[in-house]
Amino acid sequence: MRVIDEATSKMHFDPKAKPKGMLRIVLAMKNSVRAISWLVKNESAFRQELILLILAAGVLAFWSIPYMEKTILLSSILFVLFAEIINTAIEVTIDRIGKEIHPLSGLAKDLGSAAVLVTIAISSLLWLATLCRYF
């Protein structure tokens, strides 16, 4: 938990002051909602993937396939969103460290982007395999 140092007026992390129990869960949920809200406002790729999730949920609501397959297909889109969140976290961290161009900073960002690409490929393969099975 963040605590203000009385002597310096600086904020620092105090691991002993971490919340416990239900308060920890509530605060974690609040932080997660704040992060998702930030992503929706600031990351167009996340918005696009969120729209894809909503469309996929709509298609799956009417598609007569077993619930396990629906779950797998929907999870594949959620996996893309997960990768996008991690990619954005990497990008924000690199930008926090410094704005100067550095090969390792670029590589870290590219690796995050590659992770998103791999999850999109996985999701696409699952959807295509399912479509081929039923059509």
PDB file of C-alpha atoms in Angstrom:
ATOM      1  CA  MET A   1       0.000   0.000   0.000  1.00  0.00           C
ATOM      2  CA  ARG A   2       1.190   3.518  -0.687  1.00  0.00           C
ATOM      3  CA  VAL A   3       2.170   5.557   2.346  1.00  0.00           C
ATOM      4  CA  ILE A   4       3.343   9.178   2.585  1.00  0.00           C
ATOM      5  CA  ASP A   5       6.648   9.647   4.387  1.00  0.00           C
ATOM      6  CA  GLU A   6       6.094  12.402   6.998  1.00  0.00           C
ATOM      7  CA  ALA A   7       9.704  13.620   6.827  1.00  0.00           C
ATOM      8  CA  THR A   8      10.027  13.957   3.043  1.00  0.00           C
ATOM      9  CA  SER A   9       6.357  14.100   1.947  1.00  0.00           C
ATOM     10  CA  LYS A  10       7.196  11.465  -0.655  1.00  0.00           C
ATOM     11  CA  MET A  11       4.939   8.538  -1.363  1.00  0.00           C
ATOM     12  CA  HIS A  12       6.436   5.060  -1.153  1.00  0.00           C
ATOM     13  CA  PHE A  13       5.267   1.464  -1.045  1.00  0.00           C
ATOM     14  CA  ASP A  14       5.047  -0.144   2.384  1.00  0.00           C
ATOM     15  CA  PRO A  15       4.642  -3.936   2.072  1.00  0.00           C
ATOM     16  CA  LYS A  16       3.581  -4.191   5.727  1.00  0.00           C
ATOM     17  CA  ALA A  17       0.589  -1.919   5.138  1.00  0.00           C
ATOM     18  CA  LYS A  18      -0.952  -4.119   2.451  1.00  0.00           C
ATOM     19  CA  PRO A  19      -4.703  -4.560   2.826  1.00  0.00           C
ATOM     20  CA  LYS A  20      -6.028  -8.002   3.665  1.00  0.00           C
ATOM     21  CA  GLY A  21      -9.228  -9.967   3.230  1.00  0.00           C
ATOM     22  CA  MET A  22     -12.233  -8.482   1.478  1.00  0.00           C
ATOM     23  CA  LEU A  23     -10.692  -4.984   1.353  1.00  0.00           C
ATOM     24  CA  ARG A  24      -7.829  -6.347  -0.748  1.00  0.00           C
ATOM     25  CA  ILE A  25     -10.304  -7.883  -3.195  1.00  0.00           C
ATOM     26  CA  VAL A  26     -12.340  -4.670  -3.444  1.00  0.00           C
ATOM     27  CA  LEU A  27      -9.232  -2.539  -4.003  1.00  0.00           C
ATOM     28  CA  ALA A  28      -7.867  -4.979  -6.598  1.00  0.00           C
ATOM     29  CA  MET A  29     -11.182  -4.883  -8.451  1.00  0.00           C
ATOM     30  CA  LYS A  30     -11.183  -1.075  -8.336  1.00  0.00           C
ATOM     31  CA  ASN A  31      -7.653  -0.984  -9.796  1.00  0.00           C
ATOM     32  CA  SER A  32      -8.595  -3.481 -12.515  1.00  0.00           C
ATOM     33  CA  VAL A  33     -11.680  -1.494 -13.527  1.00  0.00           C
ATOM     34  CA  ARG A  34      -9.578   1.686 -13.623  1.00  0.00           C
ATOM     35  CA  ALA A  35      -7.022  -0.033 -15.866  1.00  0.00           C
ATOM     36  CA  ILE A  36      -9.662  -1.394 -18.262  1.00  0.00           C
ATOM     37  CA  SER A  37     -11.284   2.036 -18.397  1.00  0.00           C
ATOM     38  CA  TRP A  38      -7.891   3.548 -19.281  1.00  0.00           C
ATOM     39  CA  LEU A  39      -7.388   0.933 -22.002  1.00  0.00           C
ATOM     40  CA  VAL A  40     -10.792   1.657 -23.548  1.00  0.00           C
ATOM     41  CA  LYS A  41     -10.065   5.402 -23.594  1.00  0.00           C
ATOM     42  CA  ASN A  42      -6.455   5.235 -24.805  1.00  0.00           C
ATOM     43  CA  GLU A  43      -5.808   2.034 -26.784  1.00  0.00           C
ATOM     44  CA  SER A  44      -7.546   1.646 -30.142  1.00  0.00           C
ATOM     45  CA  ALA A  45      -6.328  -1.963 -30.526  1.00  0.00           C
ATOM     46  CA  PHE A  46      -7.970  -2.846 -27.201  1.00  0.00           C
ATOM     47  CA  ARG A  47     -11.227  -1.189 -28.316  1.00  0.00           C
ATOM     48  CA  GLN A  48     -11.154  -3.158 -31.576  1.00  0.00           C
ATOM     49  CA  GLU A  49     -10.572  -6.425 -29.746  1.00  0.00           C
ATOM     50  CA  LEU A  50     -13.324  -5.567 -27.260  1.00  0.00           C
ATOM     51  CA  ILE A  51     -15.723  -5.047 -30.183  1.00  0.00           C
ATOM     52  CA  LEU A  52     -14.579  -8.406 -31.548  1.00  0.00           C
ATOM     53  CA  LEU A  53     -15.375  -9.986 -28.159  1.00  0.00           C
ATOM     54  CA  ILE A  54     -18.872  -8.494 -28.161  1.00  0.00           C
ATOM     55  CA  LEU A  55     -19.506  -9.658 -31.750  1.00  0.00           C
ATOM     56  CA  ALA A  56     -18.180 -13.129 -30.946  1.00  0.00           C
ATOM     57  CA  ALA A  57     -20.441 -13.356 -27.893  1.00  0.00           C
ATOM     58  CA  GLY A  58     -23.389 -12.380 -30.076  1.00  0.00           C
ATOM     59  CA  VAL A  59     -22.566 -15.010 -32.683  1.00  0.00           C
ATOM     60  CA  LEU A  60     -22.041 -17.675 -30.029  1.00  0.00           C
ATOM     61  CA  ALA A  61     -25.354 -16.819 -28.361  1.00  0.00           C
ATOM     62  CA  PHE A  62     -27.198 -17.951 -31.506  1.00  0.00           C
ATOM     63  CA  TRP A  63     -24.823 -20.620 -32.820  1.00  0.00           C
ATOM     64  CA  SER A  64     -26.030 -24.072 -31.891  1.00  0.00           C
ATOM     65  CA  ILE A  65     -22.781 -25.741 -30.860  1.00  0.00           C
ATOM     66  CA  PRO A  66     -21.829 -27.420 -27.562  1.00  0.00           C
ATOM     67  CA  TYR A  67     -21.214 -25.116 -24.608  1.00  0.00           C
ATOM     68  CA  MET A  68     -17.631 -26.330 -24.265  1.00  0.00           C
ATOM     69  CA  GLU A  69     -16.842 -25.182 -27.811  1.00  0.00           C
ATOM     70  CA  LYS A  70     -18.546 -21.845 -27.161  1.00  0.00           C
ATOM     71  CA  THR A  71     -16.434 -21.454 -24.041  1.00  0.00           C
ATOM     72  CA  ILE A  72     -13.225 -22.259 -25.906  1.00  0.00           C
ATOM     73  CA  LEU A  73     -14.025 -19.833 -28.724  1.00  0.00           C
ATOM     74  CA  LEU A  74     -14.951 -17.021 -26.354  1.00  0.00           C
ATOM     75  CA  SER A  75     -11.852 -17.732 -24.248  1.00  0.00           C
ATOM     76  CA  SER A  76      -9.689 -17.448 -27.349  1.00  0.00           C
ATOM     77  CA  ILE A  77     -10.873 -13.846 -27.829  1.00  0.00           C
ATOM     78  CA  LEU A  78     -10.337 -13.128 -24.120  1.00  0.00           C
ATOM     79  CA  PHE A  79      -6.805 -14.502 -24.558  1.00  0.00           C
ATOM     80  CA  VAL A  80      -6.201 -11.874 -27.267  1.00  0.00           C
ATOM     81  CA  LEU A  81      -7.413  -9.165 -24.872  1.00  0.00           C
ATOM     82  CA  PHE A  82      -5.103 -10.561 -22.185  1.00  0.00           C
ATOM     83  CA  ALA A  83      -2.116 -10.372 -24.534  1.00  0.00           C
ATOM     84  CA  GLU A  84      -3.062  -6.811 -25.511  1.00  0.00           C
ATOM     85  CA  ILE A  85      -3.146  -5.798 -21.849  1.00  0.00           C
ATOM     86  CA  ILE A  86       0.314  -7.308 -21.268  1.00  0.00           C
ATOM     87  CA  ASN A  87       1.619  -5.660 -24.438  1.00  0.00           C
ATOM     88  CA  THR A  88       0.309  -2.276 -23.311  1.00  0.00           C
ATOM     89  CA  ALA A  89       1.831  -2.781 -19.850  1.00  0.00           C
ATOM     90  CA  ILE A  90       5.215  -3.422 -21.480  1.00  0.00           C
ATOM     91  CA  GLU A  91       4.881  -0.341 -23.690  1.00  0.00           C
ATOM     92  CA  VAL A  92       3.855   1.900 -20.783  1.00  0.00           C
ATOM     93  CA  THR A  93       6.730   0.611 -18.648  1.00  0.00           C
ATOM     94  CA  ILE A  94       9.266   1.209 -21.419  1.00  0.00           C
ATOM     95  CA  ASP A  95       7.890   4.728 -21.962  1.00  0.00           C
ATOM     96  CA  ARG A  96       8.096   5.372 -18.206  1.00  0.00           C
ATOM     97  CA  ILE A  97      11.764   4.399 -18.190  1.00  0.00           C
ATOM     98  CA  GLY A  98      12.618   6.794 -21.000  1.00  0.00           C
ATOM     99  CA  LYS A  99      11.473   8.221 -24.324  1.00  0.00           C
ATOM    100  CA  GLU A 100      14.877   7.935 -26.009  1.00  0.00           C
ATOM    101  CA  ILE A 101      15.155   5.375 -28.779  1.00  0.00           C
ATOM    102  CA  HIS A 102      17.012   2.267 -27.660  1.00  0.00           C
ATOM    103  CA  PRO A 103      17.219  -1.090 -29.489  1.00  0.00           C
ATOM    104  CA  LEU A 104      16.214  -3.073 -26.395  1.00  0.00           C
ATOM    105  CA  SER A 105      13.214  -0.808 -25.759  1.00  0.00           C
ATOM    106  CA  GLY A 106      12.092  -1.342 -29.337  1.00  0.00           C
ATOM    107  CA  LEU A 107      12.668  -5.086 -29.021  1.00  0.00           C
ATOM    108  CA  ALA A 108      10.580  -5.265 -25.826  1.00  0.00           C
ATOM    109  CA  LYS A 109       7.715  -3.467 -27.554  1.00  0.00           C
ATOM    110  CA  ASP A 110       8.035  -5.673 -30.641  1.00  0.00           C
ATOM    111  CA  LEU A 111       7.999  -8.825 -28.501  1.00  0.00           C
ATOM    112  CA  GLY A 112       4.802  -7.667 -26.803  1.00  0.00           C
ATOM    113  CA  SER A 113       3.272  -7.035 -30.205  1.00  0.00           C
ATOM    114  CA  ALA A 114       4.381 -10.482 -31.383  1.00  0.00           C
ATOM    115  CA  ALA A 115       2.608 -12.017 -28.375  1.00  0.00           C
ATOM    116  CA  VAL A 116      -0.623 -10.344 -29.475  1.00  0.00           C
ATOM    117  CA  LEU A 117      -0.101 -11.631 -33.022  1.00  0.00           C
ATOM    118  CA  VAL A 118       0.385 -15.200 -31.764  1.00  0.00           C
ATOM    119  CA  THR A 119      -2.825 -15.045 -29.711  1.00  0.00           C
ATOM    120  CA  ILE A 120      -4.719 -13.709 -32.724  1.00  0.00           C
ATOM    121  CA  ALA A 121      -3.366 -16.629 -34.777  1.00  0.00           C
ATOM    122  CA  ILE A 122      -4.440 -19.123 -32.090  1.00  0.00           C
ATOM    123  CA  SER A 123      -7.905 -17.600 -31.883  1.00  0.00           C
ATOM    124  CA  SER A 124      -8.260 -17.525 -35.668  1.00  0.00           C
ATOM    125  CA  LEU A 125      -7.264 -21.176 -35.953  1.00  0.00           C
ATOM    126  CA  LEU A 126      -9.799 -22.195 -33.309  1.00  0.00           C
ATOM    127  CA  TRP A 127     -12.594 -20.253 -34.989  1.00  0.00           C
ATOM    128  CA  LEU A 128     -11.687 -21.558 -38.459  1.00  0.00           C
ATOM    129  CA  ALA A 129     -11.491 -25.158 -37.245  1.00  0.00           C
ATOM    130  CA  THR A 130     -14.888 -24.815 -35.586  1.00  0.00           C
ATOM    131  CA  LEU A 131     -16.420 -23.200 -38.670  1.00  0.00           C
ATOM    132  CA  CYS A 132     -15.053 -25.967 -40.896  1.00  0.00           C
ATOM    133  CA  ARG A 133     -16.472 -28.579 -38.555  1.00  0.00           C
ATOM    134  CA  TYR A 134     -20.034 -27.231 -38.737  1.00  0.00           C
ATOM    135  CA  PHE A 135     -20.197 -25.765 -42.265  1.00  0.00           C
TER     136      PHE A 135
END
